[in-house]
Tab-separated table of C-alpha atoms in Angstrom:
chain	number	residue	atom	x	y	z
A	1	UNK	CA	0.000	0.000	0.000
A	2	UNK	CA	1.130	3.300	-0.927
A	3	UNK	CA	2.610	5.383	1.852
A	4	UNK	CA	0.277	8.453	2.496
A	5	UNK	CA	3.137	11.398	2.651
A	6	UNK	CA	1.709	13.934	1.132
A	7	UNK	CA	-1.750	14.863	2.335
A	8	UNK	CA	-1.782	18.296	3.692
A	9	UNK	CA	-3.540	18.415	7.263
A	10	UNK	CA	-6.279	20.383	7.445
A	11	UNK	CA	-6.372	23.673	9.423
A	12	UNK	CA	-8.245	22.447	12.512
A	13	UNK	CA	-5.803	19.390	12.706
A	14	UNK	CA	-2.741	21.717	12.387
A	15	UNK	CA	-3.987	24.027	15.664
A	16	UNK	CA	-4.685	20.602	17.314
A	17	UNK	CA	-0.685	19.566	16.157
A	18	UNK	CA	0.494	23.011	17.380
A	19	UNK	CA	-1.508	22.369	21.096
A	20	UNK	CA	0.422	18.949	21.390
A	21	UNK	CA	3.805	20.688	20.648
A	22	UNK	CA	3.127	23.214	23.213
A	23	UNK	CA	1.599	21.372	25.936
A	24	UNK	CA	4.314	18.467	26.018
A	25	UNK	CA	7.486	19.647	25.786
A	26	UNK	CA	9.025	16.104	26.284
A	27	UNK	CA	7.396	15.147	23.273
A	28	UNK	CA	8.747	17.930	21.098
A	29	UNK	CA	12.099	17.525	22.300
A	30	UNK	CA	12.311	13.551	21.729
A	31	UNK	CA	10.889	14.401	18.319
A	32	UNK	CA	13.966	17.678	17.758
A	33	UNK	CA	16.739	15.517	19.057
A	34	UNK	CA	15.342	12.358	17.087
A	35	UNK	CA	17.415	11.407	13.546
A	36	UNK	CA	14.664	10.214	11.612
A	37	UNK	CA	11.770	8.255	12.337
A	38	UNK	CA	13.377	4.913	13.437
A	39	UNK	CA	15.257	7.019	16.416
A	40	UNK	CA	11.776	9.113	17.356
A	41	UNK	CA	9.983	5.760	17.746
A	42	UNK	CA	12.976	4.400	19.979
A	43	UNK	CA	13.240	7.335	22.329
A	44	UNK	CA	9.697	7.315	22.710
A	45	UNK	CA	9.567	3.992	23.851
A	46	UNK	CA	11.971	4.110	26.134
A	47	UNK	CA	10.001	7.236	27.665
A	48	UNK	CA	6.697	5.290	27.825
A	49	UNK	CA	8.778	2.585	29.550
A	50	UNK	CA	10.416	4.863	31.880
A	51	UNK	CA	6.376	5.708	32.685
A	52	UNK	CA	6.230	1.972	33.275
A	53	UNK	CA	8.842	1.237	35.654
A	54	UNK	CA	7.799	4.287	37.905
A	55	UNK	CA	4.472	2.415	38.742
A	56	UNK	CA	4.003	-0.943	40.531
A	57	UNK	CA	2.583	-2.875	38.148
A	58	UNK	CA	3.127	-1.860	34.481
A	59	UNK	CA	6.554	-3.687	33.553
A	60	UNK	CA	5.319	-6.883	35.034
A	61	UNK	CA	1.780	-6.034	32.785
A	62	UNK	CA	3.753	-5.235	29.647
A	63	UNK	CA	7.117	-7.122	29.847
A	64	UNK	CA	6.488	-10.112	31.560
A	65	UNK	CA	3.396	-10.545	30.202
A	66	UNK	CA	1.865	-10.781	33.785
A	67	UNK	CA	-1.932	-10.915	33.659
A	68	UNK	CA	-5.293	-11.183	35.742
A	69	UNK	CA	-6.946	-9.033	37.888
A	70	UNK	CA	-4.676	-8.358	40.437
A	71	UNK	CA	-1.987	-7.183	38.462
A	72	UNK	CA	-4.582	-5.249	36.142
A	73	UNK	CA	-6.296	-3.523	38.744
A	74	UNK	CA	-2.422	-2.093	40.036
A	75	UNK	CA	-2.028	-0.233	36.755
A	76	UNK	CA	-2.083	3.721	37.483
A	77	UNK	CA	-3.597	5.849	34.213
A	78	UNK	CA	-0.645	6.441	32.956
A	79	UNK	CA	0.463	2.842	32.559
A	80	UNK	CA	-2.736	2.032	29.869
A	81	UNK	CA	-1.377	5.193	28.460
A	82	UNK	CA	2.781	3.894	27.862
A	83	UNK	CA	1.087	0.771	27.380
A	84	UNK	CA	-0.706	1.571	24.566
A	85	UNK	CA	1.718	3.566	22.487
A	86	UNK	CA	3.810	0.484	23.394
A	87	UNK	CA	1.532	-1.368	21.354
A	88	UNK	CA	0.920	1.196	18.668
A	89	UNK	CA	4.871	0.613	18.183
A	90	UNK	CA	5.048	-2.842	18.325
A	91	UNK	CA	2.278	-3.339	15.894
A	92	UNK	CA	3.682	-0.465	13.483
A	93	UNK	CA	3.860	-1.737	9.738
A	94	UNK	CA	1.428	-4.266	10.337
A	95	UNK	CA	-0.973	-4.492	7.398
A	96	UNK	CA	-4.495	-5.790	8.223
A	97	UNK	CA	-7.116	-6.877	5.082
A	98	UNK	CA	-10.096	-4.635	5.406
A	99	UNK	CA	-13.138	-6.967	3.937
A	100	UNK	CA	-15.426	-3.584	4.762
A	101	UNK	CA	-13.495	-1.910	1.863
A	102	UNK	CA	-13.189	-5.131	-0.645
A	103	UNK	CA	-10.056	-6.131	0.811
A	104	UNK	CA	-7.974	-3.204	0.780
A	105	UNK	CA	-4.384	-3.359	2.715
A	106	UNK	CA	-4.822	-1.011	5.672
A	107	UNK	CA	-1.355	-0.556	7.467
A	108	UNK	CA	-0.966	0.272	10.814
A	109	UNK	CA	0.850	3.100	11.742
A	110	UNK	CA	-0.413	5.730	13.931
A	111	UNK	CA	2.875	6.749	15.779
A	112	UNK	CA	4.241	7.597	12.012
A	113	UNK	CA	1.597	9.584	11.229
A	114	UNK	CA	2.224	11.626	14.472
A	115	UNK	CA	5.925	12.179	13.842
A	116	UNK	CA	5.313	13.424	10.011
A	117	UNK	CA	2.973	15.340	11.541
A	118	UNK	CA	4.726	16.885	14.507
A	119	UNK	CA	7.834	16.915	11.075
A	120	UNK	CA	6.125	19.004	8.320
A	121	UNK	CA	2.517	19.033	8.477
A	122	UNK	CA	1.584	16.028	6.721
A	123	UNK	CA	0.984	12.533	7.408
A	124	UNK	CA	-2.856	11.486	6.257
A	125	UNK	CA	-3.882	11.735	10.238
A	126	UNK	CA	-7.626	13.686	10.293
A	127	UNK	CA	-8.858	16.013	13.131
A	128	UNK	CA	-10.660	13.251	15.405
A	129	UNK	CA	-6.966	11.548	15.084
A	130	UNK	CA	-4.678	13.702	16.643
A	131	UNK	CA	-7.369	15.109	19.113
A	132	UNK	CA	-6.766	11.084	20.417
A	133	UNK	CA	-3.126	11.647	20.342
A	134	UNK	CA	-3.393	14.701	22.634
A	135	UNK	CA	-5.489	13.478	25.131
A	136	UNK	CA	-3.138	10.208	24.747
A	137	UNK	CA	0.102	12.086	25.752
A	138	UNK	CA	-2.443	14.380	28.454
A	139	UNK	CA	-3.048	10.853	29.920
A	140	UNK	CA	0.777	9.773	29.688
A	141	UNK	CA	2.320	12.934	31.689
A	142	UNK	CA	-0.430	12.676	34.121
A	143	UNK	CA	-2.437	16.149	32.986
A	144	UNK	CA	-5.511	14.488	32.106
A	145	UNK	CA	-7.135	12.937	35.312
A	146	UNK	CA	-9.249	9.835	35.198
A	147	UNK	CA	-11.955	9.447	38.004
A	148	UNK	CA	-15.350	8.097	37.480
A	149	UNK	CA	-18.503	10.562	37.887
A	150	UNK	CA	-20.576	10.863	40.865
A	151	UNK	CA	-24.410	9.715	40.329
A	152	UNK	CA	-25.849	13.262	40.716
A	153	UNK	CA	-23.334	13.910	37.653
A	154	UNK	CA	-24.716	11.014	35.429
A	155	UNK	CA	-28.170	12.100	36.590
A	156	UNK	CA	-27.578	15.438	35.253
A	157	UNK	CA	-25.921	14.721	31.989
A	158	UNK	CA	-28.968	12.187	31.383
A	159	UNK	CA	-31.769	15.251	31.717
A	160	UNK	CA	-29.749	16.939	29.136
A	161	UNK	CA	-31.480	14.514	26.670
A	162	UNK	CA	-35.123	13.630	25.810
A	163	UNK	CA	-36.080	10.169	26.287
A	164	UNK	CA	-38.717	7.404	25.939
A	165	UNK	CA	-40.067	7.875	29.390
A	166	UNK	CA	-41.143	12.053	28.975
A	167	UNK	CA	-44.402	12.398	29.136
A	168	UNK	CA	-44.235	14.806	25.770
A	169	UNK	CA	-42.202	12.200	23.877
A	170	UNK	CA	-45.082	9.250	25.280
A	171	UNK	CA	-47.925	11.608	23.926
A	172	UNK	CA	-45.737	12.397	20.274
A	173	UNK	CA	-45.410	8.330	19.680
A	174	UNK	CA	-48.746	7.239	20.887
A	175	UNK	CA	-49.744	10.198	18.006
A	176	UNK	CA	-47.881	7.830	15.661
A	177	UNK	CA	-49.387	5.073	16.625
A	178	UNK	CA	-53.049	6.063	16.054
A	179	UNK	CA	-51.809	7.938	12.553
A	180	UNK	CA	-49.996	4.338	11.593
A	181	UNK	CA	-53.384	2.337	12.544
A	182	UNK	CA	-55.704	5.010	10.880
A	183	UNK	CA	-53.842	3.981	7.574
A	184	UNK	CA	-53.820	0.244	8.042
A	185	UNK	CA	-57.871	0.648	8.751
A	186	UNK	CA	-57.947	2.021	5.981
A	187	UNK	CA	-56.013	-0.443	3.587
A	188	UNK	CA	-58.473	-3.053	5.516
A	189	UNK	CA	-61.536	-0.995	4.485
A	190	UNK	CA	-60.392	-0.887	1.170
A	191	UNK	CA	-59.850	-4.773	0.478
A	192	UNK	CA	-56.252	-3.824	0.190
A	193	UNK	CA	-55.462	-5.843	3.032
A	194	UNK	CA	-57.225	-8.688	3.687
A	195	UNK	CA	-55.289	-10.873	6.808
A	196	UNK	CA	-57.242	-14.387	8.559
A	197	UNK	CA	-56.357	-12.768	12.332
A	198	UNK	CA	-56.401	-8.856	12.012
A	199	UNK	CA	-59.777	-8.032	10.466
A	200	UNK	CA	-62.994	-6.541	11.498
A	201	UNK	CA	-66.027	-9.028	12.083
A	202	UNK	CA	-68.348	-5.745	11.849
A	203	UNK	CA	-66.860	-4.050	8.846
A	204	UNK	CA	-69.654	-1.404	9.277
A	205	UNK	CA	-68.271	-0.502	12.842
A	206	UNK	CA	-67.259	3.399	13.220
A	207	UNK	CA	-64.038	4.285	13.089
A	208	UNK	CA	-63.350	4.776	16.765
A	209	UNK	CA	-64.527	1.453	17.810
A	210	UNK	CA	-61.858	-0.001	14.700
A	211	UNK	CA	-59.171	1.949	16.460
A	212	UNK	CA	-59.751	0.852	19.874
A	213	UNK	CA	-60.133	-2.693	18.645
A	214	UNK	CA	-56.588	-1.927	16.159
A	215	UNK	CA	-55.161	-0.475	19.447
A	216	UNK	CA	-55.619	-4.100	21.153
A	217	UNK	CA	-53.554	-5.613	17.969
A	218	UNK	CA	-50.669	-3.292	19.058
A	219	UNK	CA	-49.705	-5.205	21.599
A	220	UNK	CA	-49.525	-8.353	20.061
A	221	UNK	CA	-45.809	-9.476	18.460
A	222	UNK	CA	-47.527	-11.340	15.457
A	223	UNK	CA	-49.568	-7.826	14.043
A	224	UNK	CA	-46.088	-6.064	14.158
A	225	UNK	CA	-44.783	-9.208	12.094
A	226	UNK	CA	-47.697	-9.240	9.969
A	227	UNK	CA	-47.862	-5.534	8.923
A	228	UNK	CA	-44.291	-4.617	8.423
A	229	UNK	CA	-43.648	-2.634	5.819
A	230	UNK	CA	-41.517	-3.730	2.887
A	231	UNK	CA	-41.199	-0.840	0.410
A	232	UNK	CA	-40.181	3.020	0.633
A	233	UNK	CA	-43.395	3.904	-0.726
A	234	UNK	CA	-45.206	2.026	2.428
A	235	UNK	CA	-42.550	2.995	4.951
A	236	UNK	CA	-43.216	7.031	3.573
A	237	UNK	CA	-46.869	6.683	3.397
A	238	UNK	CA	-46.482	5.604	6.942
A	239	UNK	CA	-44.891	8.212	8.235
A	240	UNK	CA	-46.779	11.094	7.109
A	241	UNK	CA	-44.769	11.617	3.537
A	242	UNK	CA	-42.724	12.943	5.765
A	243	UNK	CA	-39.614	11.696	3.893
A	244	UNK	CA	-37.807	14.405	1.652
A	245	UNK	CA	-37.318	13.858	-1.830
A	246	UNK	CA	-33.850	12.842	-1.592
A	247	UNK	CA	-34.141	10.628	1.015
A	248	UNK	CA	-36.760	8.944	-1.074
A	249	UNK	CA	-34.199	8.586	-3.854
A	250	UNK	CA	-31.830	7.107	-1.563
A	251	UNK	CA	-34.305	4.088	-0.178
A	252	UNK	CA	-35.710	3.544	-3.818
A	253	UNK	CA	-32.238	2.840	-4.874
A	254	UNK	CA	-31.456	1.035	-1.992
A	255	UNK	CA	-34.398	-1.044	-3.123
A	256	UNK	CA	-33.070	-1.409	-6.673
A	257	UNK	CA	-30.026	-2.636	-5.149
A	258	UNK	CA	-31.705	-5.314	-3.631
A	259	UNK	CA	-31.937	-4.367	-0.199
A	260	UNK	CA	-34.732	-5.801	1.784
A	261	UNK	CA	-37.229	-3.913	3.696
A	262	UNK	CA	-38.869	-4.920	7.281
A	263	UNK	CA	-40.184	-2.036	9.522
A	264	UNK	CA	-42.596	-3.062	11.838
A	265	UNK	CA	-45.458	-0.815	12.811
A	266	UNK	CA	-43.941	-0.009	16.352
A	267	UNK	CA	-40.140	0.883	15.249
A	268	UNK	CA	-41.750	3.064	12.588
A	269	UNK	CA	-44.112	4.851	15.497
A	270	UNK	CA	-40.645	6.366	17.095
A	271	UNK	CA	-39.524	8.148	14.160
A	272	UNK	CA	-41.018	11.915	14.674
A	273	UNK	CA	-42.641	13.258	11.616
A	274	UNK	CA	-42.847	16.931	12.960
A	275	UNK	CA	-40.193	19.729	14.188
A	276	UNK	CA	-40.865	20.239	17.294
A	277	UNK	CA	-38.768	22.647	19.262
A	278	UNK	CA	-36.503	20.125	21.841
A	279	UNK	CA	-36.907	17.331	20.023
A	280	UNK	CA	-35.335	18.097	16.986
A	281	UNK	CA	-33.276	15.333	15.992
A	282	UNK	CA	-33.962	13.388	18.436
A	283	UNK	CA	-35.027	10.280	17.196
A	284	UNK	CA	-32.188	10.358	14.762
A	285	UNK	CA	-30.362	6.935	16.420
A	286	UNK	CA	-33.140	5.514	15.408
A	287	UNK	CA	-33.917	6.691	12.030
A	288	UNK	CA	-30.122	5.651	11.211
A	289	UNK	CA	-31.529	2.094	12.082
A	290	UNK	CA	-34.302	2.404	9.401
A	291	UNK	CA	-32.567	4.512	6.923
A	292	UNK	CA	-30.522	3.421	4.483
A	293	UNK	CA	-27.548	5.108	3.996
A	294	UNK	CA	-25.363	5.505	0.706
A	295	UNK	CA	-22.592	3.396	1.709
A	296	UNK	CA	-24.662	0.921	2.509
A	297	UNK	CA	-26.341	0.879	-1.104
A	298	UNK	CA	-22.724	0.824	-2.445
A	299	UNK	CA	-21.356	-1.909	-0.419
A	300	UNK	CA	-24.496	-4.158	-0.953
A	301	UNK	CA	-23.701	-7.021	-2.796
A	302	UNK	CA	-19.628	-6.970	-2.276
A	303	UNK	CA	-19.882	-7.320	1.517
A	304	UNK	CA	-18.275	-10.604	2.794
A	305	UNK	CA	-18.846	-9.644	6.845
A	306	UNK	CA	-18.706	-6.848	8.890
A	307	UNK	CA	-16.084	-8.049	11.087
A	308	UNK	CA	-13.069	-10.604	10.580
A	309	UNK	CA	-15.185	-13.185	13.571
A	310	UNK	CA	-17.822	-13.258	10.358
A	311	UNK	CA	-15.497	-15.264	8.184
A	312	UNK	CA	-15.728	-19.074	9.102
A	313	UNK	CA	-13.701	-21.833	7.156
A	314	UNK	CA	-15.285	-25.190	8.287
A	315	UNK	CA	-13.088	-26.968	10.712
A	316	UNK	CA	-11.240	-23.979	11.908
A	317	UNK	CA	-12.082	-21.599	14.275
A	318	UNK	CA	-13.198	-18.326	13.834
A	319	UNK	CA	-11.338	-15.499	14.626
A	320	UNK	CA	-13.162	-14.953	18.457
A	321	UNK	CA	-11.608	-18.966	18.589
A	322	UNK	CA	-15.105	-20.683	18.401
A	323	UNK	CA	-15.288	-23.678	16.099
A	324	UNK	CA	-18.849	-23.236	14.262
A	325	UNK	CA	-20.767	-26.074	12.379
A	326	UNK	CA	-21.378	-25.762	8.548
A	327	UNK	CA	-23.958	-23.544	7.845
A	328	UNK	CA	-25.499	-20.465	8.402
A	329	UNK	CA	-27.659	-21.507	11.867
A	330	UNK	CA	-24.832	-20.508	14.442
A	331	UNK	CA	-23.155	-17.306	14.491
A	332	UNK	CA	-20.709	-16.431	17.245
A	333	UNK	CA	-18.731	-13.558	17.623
A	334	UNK	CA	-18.668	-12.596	21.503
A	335	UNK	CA	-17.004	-14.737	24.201
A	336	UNK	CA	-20.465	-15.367	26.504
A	337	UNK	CA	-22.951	-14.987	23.085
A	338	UNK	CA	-23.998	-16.761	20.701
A	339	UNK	CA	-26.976	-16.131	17.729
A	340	UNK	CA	-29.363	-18.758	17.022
A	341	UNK	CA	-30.339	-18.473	13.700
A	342	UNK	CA	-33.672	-21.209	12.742
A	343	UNK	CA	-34.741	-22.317	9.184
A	344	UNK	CA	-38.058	-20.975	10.080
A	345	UNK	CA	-40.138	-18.035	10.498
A	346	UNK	CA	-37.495	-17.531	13.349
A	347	UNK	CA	-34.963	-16.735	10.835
A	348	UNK	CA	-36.661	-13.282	9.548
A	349	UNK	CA	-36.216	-11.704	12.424
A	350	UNK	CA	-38.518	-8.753	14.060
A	351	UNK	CA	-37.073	-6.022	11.919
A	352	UNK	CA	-34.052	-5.380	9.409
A	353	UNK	CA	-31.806	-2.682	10.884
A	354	UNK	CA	-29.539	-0.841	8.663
A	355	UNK	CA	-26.583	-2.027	10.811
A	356	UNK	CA	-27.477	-5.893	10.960
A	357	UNK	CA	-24.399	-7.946	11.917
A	358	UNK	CA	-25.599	-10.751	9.331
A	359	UNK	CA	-26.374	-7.750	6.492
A	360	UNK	CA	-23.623	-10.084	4.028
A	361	UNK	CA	-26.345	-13.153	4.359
A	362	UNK	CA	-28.819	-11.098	3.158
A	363	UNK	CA	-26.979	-10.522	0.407
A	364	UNK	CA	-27.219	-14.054	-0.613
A	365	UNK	CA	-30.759	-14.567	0.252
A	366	UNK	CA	-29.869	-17.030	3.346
A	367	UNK	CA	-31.831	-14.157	5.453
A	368	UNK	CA	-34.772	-12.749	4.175
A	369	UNK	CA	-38.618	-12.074	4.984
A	370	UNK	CA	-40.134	-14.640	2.950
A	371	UNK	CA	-42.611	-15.473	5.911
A	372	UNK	CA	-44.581	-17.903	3.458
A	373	UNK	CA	-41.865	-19.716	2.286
A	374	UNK	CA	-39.928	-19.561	5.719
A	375	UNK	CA	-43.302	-21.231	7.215
């Protein structure tokens, strides 16, 4: 892979770069009295290890490869500091196959960007980067505290936030609701739906006794199954048109593409369809769920996993270590979790979220929400 030398950091990054230089003076003087970049990398790890030996525990952590809680819990802050540039240096050169970007070579080398940075203002490195490295070197020379917050404190950054359990926010969705049922009584009315469990005995019923009654099917897990919606037309219609015209464009590509749709009613009944004042964005974690993005439309169809544990070879373990069965029934990535996935009904799952873990077997059609045939 082609050494990025010559990318010019932007301003923001170069007043960030300036901030480091000023505030660590060690830094700037290993990097002054270093040769080139092989020296730099060796002075600096002899400072991180100097950090090491001056606490009880970090040498033993780092160089003798002691482990377990004891030992971990004796590390000060500034040992997982030296500990991780360390790493960073140990690991530098290291090239790592990226199957999110169709194999490309990504090479690891994060303390190099920092000294071509620190050198003449180049490197690749991008704002959010060297922001890291200068709360990294805070953390190493001890400026940067670490304590855990009081409860009041989490209490108070918590209120800073709508949630679920506001009375406003309750009101807003249960608003949804009724505007997602009024259009599925309607579809019902028309003959456009016609399902053996949801359906009126007294089709001549007003329309408030219809709600209440649709109101009852709300709480039931198979009506969410049975109603999701599978198009952008649907989902749009569902929410009001709310939708603009570009987004549109996005999620009727992303339907071109391929991409399956499955919203039930409830997930859709937490989007907002209004601006109201507070609560302006607010629901947007969620509405990244049920959105499609761009990069996911381009990626769709040349995805092999989202994460190296994805790829299994059969009879060797995975990259977590678990040795998984042929198939596609078992899929285990965490250490105390594994996913059950059923040739069944089971197997469509409750919704598709834009960020599915198992988005590649979608791709091939081992997933999908083919309830009929999946019965």
């Amino acid at each position: 892979m082609q050494e990025r030398t010559t990318i010019a950091i932007e301003g923001q990054s170069q007043k960030i770069i300036d901030l480091i230089k000023e505030k660590h003076s060690r830094l700037t003087t290993i990097f002054k009295q270093s040769s080139d970049y092989s020296d730099f990398e060796k002075k600096l790890s002899e400072w991180a290890k100097e950090i090491l030996s001056e606490g009880e525990a970090g040498t033993d952590y780092y160089e003798e490869k002691k482990t377990g809680k004891a030992v971990f819990d004796r590390l000060r802050w500034q040992d997982f500091a030296a500990i991780r540039i360390l790493d960073y240096i140990d690991n530098t050169g290291r090239e790592v196959e990226d199957k999110n970007l169709r194999g490309e070579a990504i090479t690891n080398e994060p303390i190099k960007i920092l000294y071509r940075a620190l050198k003449n203002g180049t490197g690749g490195g991008k704002v959010a980067f060297f922001l890291d490295m200068l709360y990294l070197f805070d953390q190493l020379e001890h400026s940067q505290q670490h304590s855990l917050p009081e409860r009041a404190q989490i209490e108070d950054w918590m209120k800073r936030h709508p949630s679920g359990l506001d009375q406003e926010i309750i009101q807003l969705r249960e608003q949804n609701r009724d505007r997602i049922l009024n259009k599925i009584i309607q579809k019902i009315d028309s003959g456009e739906i016609n399902d053996r469990k949801y359906y009126f005995e007294d089709a001549k019923a007003s329309h408030e006794d219809k709600l209440a009654i649709a109101r009852k099917w709300w709480s039931e897990r198979l009506f969410h199954l049975r109603f999701a919606f599978r198009t952008p037309k649907t989902i749009n219609e569902m929410l009001g048109y709310s939708l603009s015209d570009e987004t549109m464009h996005t999620l009727m590509e992303a339907q071109e593409a391929g991409i399956p749709f499955f919203v039930n009613p409830y997930y859709l009944s937490l989007l907002n369809t209004q601006s109201i004042d507070g609560y302006i964005a607010a629901d947007q974690p969620i509405r990244d769920y049920i959105i499609y993005s761009r990069q996911l439309i381009d990626e769709f169809g040349h995805i092999e996993a989202w994460e190296k544990e994805d790829l299994v070879k059969p009879g060797k373990p995975n990259a977590a270590g678990w040795l998984l069965p042929d198939g596609h029934n078992i899929h285990r990535r965490y250490p105390e979790v594994a996913i059950m996935i059923p040739d069944s009904m089971g197997r469509a799952c409750g919704g598709l979220c834009a960020s599915c873990q198992r988005m590649y077997d979608f791709q091939s059609g081992h997933l999908n929400f083919d309830l009929d045939k999946l019965k």
